[in-house]
XYZ file of C-alpha atoms in Angstrom:
403
model
C 97.327 73.323 90.482
C 97.027 70.421 88.051
C 97.146 71.046 84.315
C 93.739 70.958 82.572
C 93.289 67.891 80.376
C 92.593 70.156 77.394
C 93.962 73.613 76.650
C 93.484 76.226 73.955
C 97.159 75.601 73.143
C 96.372 71.946 72.357
C 93.624 73.000 69.933
C 95.914 75.529 68.231
C 98.770 73.032 67.920
C 96.566 70.282 66.539
C 94.329 72.297 64.226
C 96.030 75.697 63.853
C 98.218 74.904 60.796
C 95.260 73.657 58.727
C 93.096 76.573 59.880
C 95.761 79.111 58.920
C 96.084 77.571 55.441
C 92.316 77.578 54.940
C 92.043 81.223 56.063
C 95.203 82.628 54.473
C 94.758 86.311 53.726
C 91.908 86.679 56.226
C 93.905 86.489 59.453
C 95.670 89.560 60.837
C 99.320 89.589 61.851
C 98.219 90.240 65.427
C 96.041 87.131 65.435
C 98.842 85.009 63.974
C 101.188 86.252 66.707
C 98.658 85.347 69.398
C 98.281 81.842 67.972
C 102.059 81.377 67.870
C 102.498 82.678 71.426
C 99.829 80.374 72.848
C 101.163 77.358 70.935
C 104.704 77.937 72.256
C 103.761 78.948 75.806
C 105.607 76.875 78.406
C 107.429 74.784 75.811
C 111.131 74.487 74.951
C 110.547 76.972 72.127
C 110.609 79.799 74.706
C 113.470 78.502 76.846
C 113.265 78.007 80.588
C 115.162 76.962 83.697
C 115.989 73.967 85.856
C 115.308 74.187 89.587
C 116.485 71.883 92.375
C 115.390 71.510 95.983
C 118.055 72.351 98.545
C 116.714 69.693 100.924
C 115.874 66.555 98.928
C 117.575 67.392 95.592
C 114.318 66.969 93.688
C 114.722 68.799 90.382
C 112.352 69.900 87.641
C 112.387 71.676 84.287
C 110.134 74.697 83.865
C 109.571 76.363 80.501
C 108.967 80.090 80.099
C 105.526 81.617 79.654
C 104.669 83.610 76.540
C 103.213 86.470 78.652
C 100.742 87.256 75.901
C 97.667 88.993 77.339
C 95.354 86.704 75.340
C 96.920 83.474 76.647
C 94.734 81.566 79.151
C 97.805 80.199 80.976
C 99.599 83.504 81.540
C 96.932 85.664 83.109
C 97.002 84.297 86.655
C 100.492 85.627 87.402
C 99.801 88.883 85.554
C 96.642 89.444 87.596
C 98.496 88.749 90.850
C 101.193 91.326 90.059
C 98.631 93.915 88.967
C 96.518 93.411 92.081
C 99.529 93.807 94.364
C 100.104 97.232 92.825
C 96.435 98.195 93.206
C 95.954 97.040 96.802
C 97.363 100.286 98.218
C 94.719 102.254 96.278
C 91.758 100.630 98.027
C 89.667 102.810 100.313
C 87.546 101.620 103.283
C 84.250 102.387 101.517
C 81.700 100.291 99.614
C 82.641 99.637 95.986
C 80.184 99.379 93.121
C 80.300 97.475 89.853
C 78.833 99.355 86.863
C 78.612 97.857 83.355
C 78.175 99.734 80.063
C 77.239 97.575 77.056
C 77.142 98.441 73.357
C 73.972 97.647 71.365
C 74.288 94.840 68.793
C 74.106 97.293 65.878
C 77.187 99.086 67.205
C 78.969 95.840 68.082
C 78.625 94.758 64.445
C 80.664 97.695 63.172
C 82.971 97.656 66.208
C 84.325 94.282 65.088
C 85.743 95.978 61.968
C 86.884 99.096 63.871
C 88.123 97.807 67.204
C 90.655 100.497 68.120
C 88.341 103.411 67.331
C 85.071 102.125 68.772
C 86.510 100.423 71.842
C 88.288 103.697 72.637
C 85.000 105.601 72.282
C 83.349 103.052 74.579
C 85.978 103.700 77.261
C 85.818 107.489 76.996
C 82.043 107.870 76.687
C 81.338 105.562 79.643
C 83.942 107.299 81.838
C 82.645 110.755 80.923
C 79.108 109.598 81.652
C 79.944 108.350 85.132
C 82.107 111.307 86.134
C 79.547 113.816 84.798
C 76.558 112.318 86.628
C 78.589 111.805 89.816
C 79.705 115.465 89.748
C 76.104 116.662 89.439
C 74.926 117.961 92.876
C 71.510 116.428 92.183
C 73.088 112.969 92.371
C 76.402 112.840 94.247
C 78.227 116.122 93.729
C 81.731 114.683 93.921
C 84.773 113.665 91.904
C 84.909 109.872 91.722
C 87.575 107.340 90.761
C 87.057 104.642 88.131
C 88.861 101.465 87.115
C 87.529 100.310 83.723
C 88.103 96.899 82.147
C 87.118 96.053 78.567
C 85.574 92.676 77.769
C 84.647 91.921 74.172
C 83.060 88.491 74.552
C 79.943 86.749 75.695
C 80.121 83.379 77.433
C 79.692 81.598 74.083
C 82.668 83.518 72.610
C 80.356 85.799 70.635
C 81.314 89.430 70.040
C 79.785 91.387 72.931
C 81.781 94.554 73.766
C 81.178 95.989 77.236
C 83.091 97.810 79.966
C 83.173 96.739 83.609
C 83.788 99.571 86.063
C 84.802 99.288 89.697
C 83.980 102.547 91.496
C 84.295 103.604 95.169
C 80.899 104.515 96.628
C 81.632 108.203 96.959
C 84.159 110.856 96.019
C 85.943 114.052 96.950
C 83.914 117.240 97.051
C 84.676 119.911 94.390
C 86.528 122.058 96.948
C 88.589 119.037 98.046
C 87.646 119.479 101.701
C 85.369 116.499 102.391
C 84.493 112.975 101.341
C 80.991 112.702 99.872
C 79.504 109.243 100.402
C 76.717 107.882 98.242
C 73.452 106.689 99.759
C 73.679 103.237 101.385
C 73.167 100.536 98.753
C 72.687 103.036 95.915
C 75.305 104.659 93.727
C 73.856 106.493 90.710
C 70.569 106.151 88.728
C 71.188 103.737 85.851
C 68.521 105.256 83.597
C 70.201 108.652 83.786
C 73.559 106.997 83.117
C 72.117 105.081 80.171
C 70.703 108.118 78.398
C 73.790 110.274 78.802
C 75.997 107.364 77.701
C 73.845 106.905 74.594
C 74.124 110.577 73.653
C 77.857 110.885 74.309
C 78.709 107.679 72.501
C 76.683 108.493 69.382
C 78.132 112.003 69.236
C 81.664 110.654 69.370
C 80.862 107.891 66.878
C 79.443 110.331 64.319
C 82.489 112.550 64.728
C 84.748 109.538 64.073
C 82.946 108.439 60.886
C 85.819 109.296 58.542
C 88.150 107.061 60.598
C 85.865 104.039 60.330
C 86.074 101.231 57.770
C 83.079 99.298 56.491
C 83.021 95.945 54.716
C 80.511 93.426 53.423
C 76.917 94.144 54.332
C 77.991 97.383 56.039
C 79.901 98.817 53.068
C 77.129 101.331 52.319
C 77.690 102.967 55.723
C 80.759 104.681 54.295
C 78.277 107.300 53.077
C 77.740 109.833 55.924
C 73.991 110.075 55.356
C 73.581 106.294 55.309
C 75.593 106.099 58.522
C 73.413 108.726 60.211
C 70.302 106.840 59.108
C 71.748 103.585 60.486
C 72.324 105.195 63.893
C 68.975 107.039 64.080
C 66.944 104.143 65.630
C 69.595 103.755 68.345
C 68.738 107.205 69.690
C 65.296 105.920 70.695
C 66.262 102.604 72.305
C 67.356 102.008 75.893
C 71.065 101.200 76.144
C 72.102 98.616 78.701
C 73.763 100.090 81.789
C 73.448 98.415 85.160
C 74.979 98.673 88.600
C 75.392 95.729 90.946
C 75.064 95.911 94.715
C 78.198 96.959 96.616
C 80.933 94.476 97.454
C 81.434 93.158 100.961
C 84.721 94.977 101.553
C 88.156 95.757 100.126
C 89.215 92.109 99.960
C 86.034 91.266 98.059
C 86.935 94.024 95.599
C 90.380 92.515 95.086
C 88.912 89.044 94.600
C 86.510 90.421 92.010
C 89.218 92.362 90.195
C 91.401 89.255 90.039
C 88.618 87.496 88.150
C 87.920 90.320 85.718
C 91.013 92.408 84.964
C 93.041 89.708 83.208
C 90.289 87.405 81.996
C 90.533 86.100 78.436
C 87.770 85.005 76.062
C 87.711 81.469 77.469
C 89.662 79.758 80.223
C 91.153 76.302 79.783
C 89.016 75.036 82.654
C 85.854 75.534 80.556
C 87.070 73.233 77.765
C 85.591 69.733 77.774
C 86.666 67.963 74.577
C 88.148 68.422 71.116
C 87.308 65.629 68.715
C 85.898 64.985 65.246
C 82.674 66.790 66.078
C 84.500 69.948 67.159
C 85.312 71.715 70.422
C 82.927 71.285 73.346
C 82.991 73.765 76.224
C 80.898 75.022 79.124
C 79.095 78.326 78.828
C 76.548 80.325 80.810
C 73.210 81.317 79.294
C 72.227 84.480 81.173
C 68.732 84.410 79.677
C 67.946 81.218 81.594
C 67.254 80.919 85.322
C 69.250 79.289 88.096
C 70.997 76.021 87.344
C 69.639 76.038 83.796
C 72.177 78.730 82.950
C 75.022 76.219 82.922
C 75.136 74.618 79.472
C 77.551 73.016 77.036
C 78.165 74.015 73.433
C 80.004 72.329 70.571
C 81.499 74.395 67.754
C 83.426 73.154 64.763
C 87.114 73.491 65.462
C 87.471 76.179 62.802
C 84.618 78.223 64.253
C 86.035 77.889 67.769
C 89.406 79.230 66.591
C 87.709 82.048 64.655
C 85.651 83.116 67.663
C 88.628 83.013 70.010
C 90.778 85.120 67.680
C 87.969 87.619 67.102
C 88.744 88.930 70.601
C 92.404 89.712 69.911
C 92.877 93.403 70.678
C 94.790 95.844 68.470
C 98.498 96.088 69.275
C 99.145 98.620 72.033
C 95.482 98.967 72.987
C 95.027 99.322 76.778
C 92.146 97.207 78.073
C 92.467 98.408 81.693
C 92.139 102.166 82.204
C 91.737 104.540 85.141
C 89.745 107.765 85.255
C 88.844 110.568 87.646
C 90.553 110.280 91.002
C 92.379 107.159 89.818
C 93.840 108.674 86.639
C 97.524 107.794 86.553
C 99.003 111.275 86.790
C 97.179 112.299 89.983
C 96.202 108.956 91.548
C 98.713 108.942 94.409
C 97.825 112.467 95.543
C 94.080 111.807 95.254
C 94.292 108.556 97.220
C 96.267 110.286 99.967
C 93.698 113.091 100.135
C 90.795 110.630 100.228
C 92.460 108.732 103.088
C 92.913 111.945 105.052
C 89.285 112.918 104.509
C 88.171 109.430 105.570
C 90.508 109.574 108.587
C 92.284 106.331 107.751
C 96.055 105.769 107.920
C 98.149 105.933 104.801
C 98.825 102.538 103.266
C 102.365 101.240 103.782
C 104.366 100.110 100.790
C 106.039 96.929 101.991
C 108.102 96.619 98.846
C 109.994 99.812 99.681
C 111.574 98.254 102.777
C 112.739 95.064 101.120
C 116.386 94.784 100.195
C 117.591 93.610 96.837
C 119.005 90.104 96.741
C 122.730 89.671 96.122
C 123.264 89.087 92.418
C 125.673 86.255 93.269
C 122.986 84.365 95.172
C 121.041 81.714 93.213
C 117.533 82.677 92.250
C 114.903 81.245 94.576
C 111.475 80.222 93.318
C 108.356 81.310 95.168
C 106.786 77.861 95.180
C 108.236 75.190 97.499
C 109.450 71.740 96.562
C 106.479 69.485 95.711
C 108.191 66.555 97.474
C 109.359 67.953 100.806
C 108.371 71.623 100.871
C 111.981 72.777 100.779
C 113.379 75.794 98.960
C 113.736 75.478 95.174
C 116.702 77.262 93.593
C 117.487 77.769 89.913
C 120.592 75.824 88.871
C 120.417 76.400 85.107
C 118.676 78.596 82.557
C 118.481 77.856 78.846
C 117.569 79.982 75.835
C 114.736 79.743 73.319
C 114.820 76.570 71.280
C 117.570 75.056 73.458
C 117.500 72.063 75.769
C 118.844 72.083 79.322
C 122.218 70.455 79.911
C 121.027 69.132 83.256
C 118.475 66.337 83.153
C 116.410 65.667 86.298
C 116.729 62.135 87.544
C 113.646 59.986 87.511
C 111.695 60.107 90.742
C 112.379 57.102 92.944
C 109.699 54.448 92.954
C 108.082 54.249 96.339
C 106.662 50.849 97.298
C 103.867 51.041 99.817
C 102.724 47.870 101.605
C 99.159 47.918 102.834
C 99.061 46.046 106.146
C 95.501 46.913 107.028
């Protein structure tokens, strides 16, 4: 895949130093670390290796990735590894996509209290889904949930919401049968919305002493003022929606690969960075059809601010599993579900593979770009160092057009 003509890293390298000076004292250590990681990603600053083709001797230098979860360049490989581990968990049933979104009034205070409120969002939405699914009036079963937190809208605005991928059914309370949902229908979204609203507000009120309030929200530090602020939200409809089921397990994997490791903006959406600012593509979901695709230009400083506003607290898990897919019992629950669905147990291909001899040179997964031969690593070099081996310039090929 060719490198995009413009990357977030380019914007950070060109404008990051001035932005950091202008915003000194207002940027968290976590945000500074993300900027540094993205700026250094796949550069000599992180070290790398030299690989050579065994067939044609073509060689190339590759620099290490930063592996930061906010880096647009590093998420493709991370998503691939994560999906490989999840593939064995898929069941031959329809899967549904359910989204829980926080109202704007909550999102405003969530920006200043990310760890607390994002955690409440995860727990309240999971409890909502498992509670309604367990109700015999709706499904009457224990379900499995994979939840992914997104904190952005397409224009990089702060828009916290959780995407859930849920099998269309679950295991009965006695564990003796698989309970399938009705074709094309999972659970009633209005019922989900109202329980989610109640559970979230209860947890938020209970967490008041752990919250911090600044600026225009400083008065909410008073418990009564906070209760008054939340009161109107008890009467509004909270946004919960469920999409139609996916086409099959592979469609689920394709969807997960787009959502689990997505960052606030991909490099492919960037158009230009010049004196007027940063121009990028975004999708306006309030418009119809082709009119949704639009472009936006932000000042460079505002673009950097919006991007960094989505940096998560250190150690915060943005992908979580609940119910049947909770980590401690997932393997046993998946095996039971497969037995109840009368499908064979998934084979773990990695268990049968043998470890490579440590004396053998490391082989890269991608083939030689010149002849398709096997690429082997002939040298590695540390952070800030340069490789001793220098690839020779590619031979000039002269083509004579005789047509």
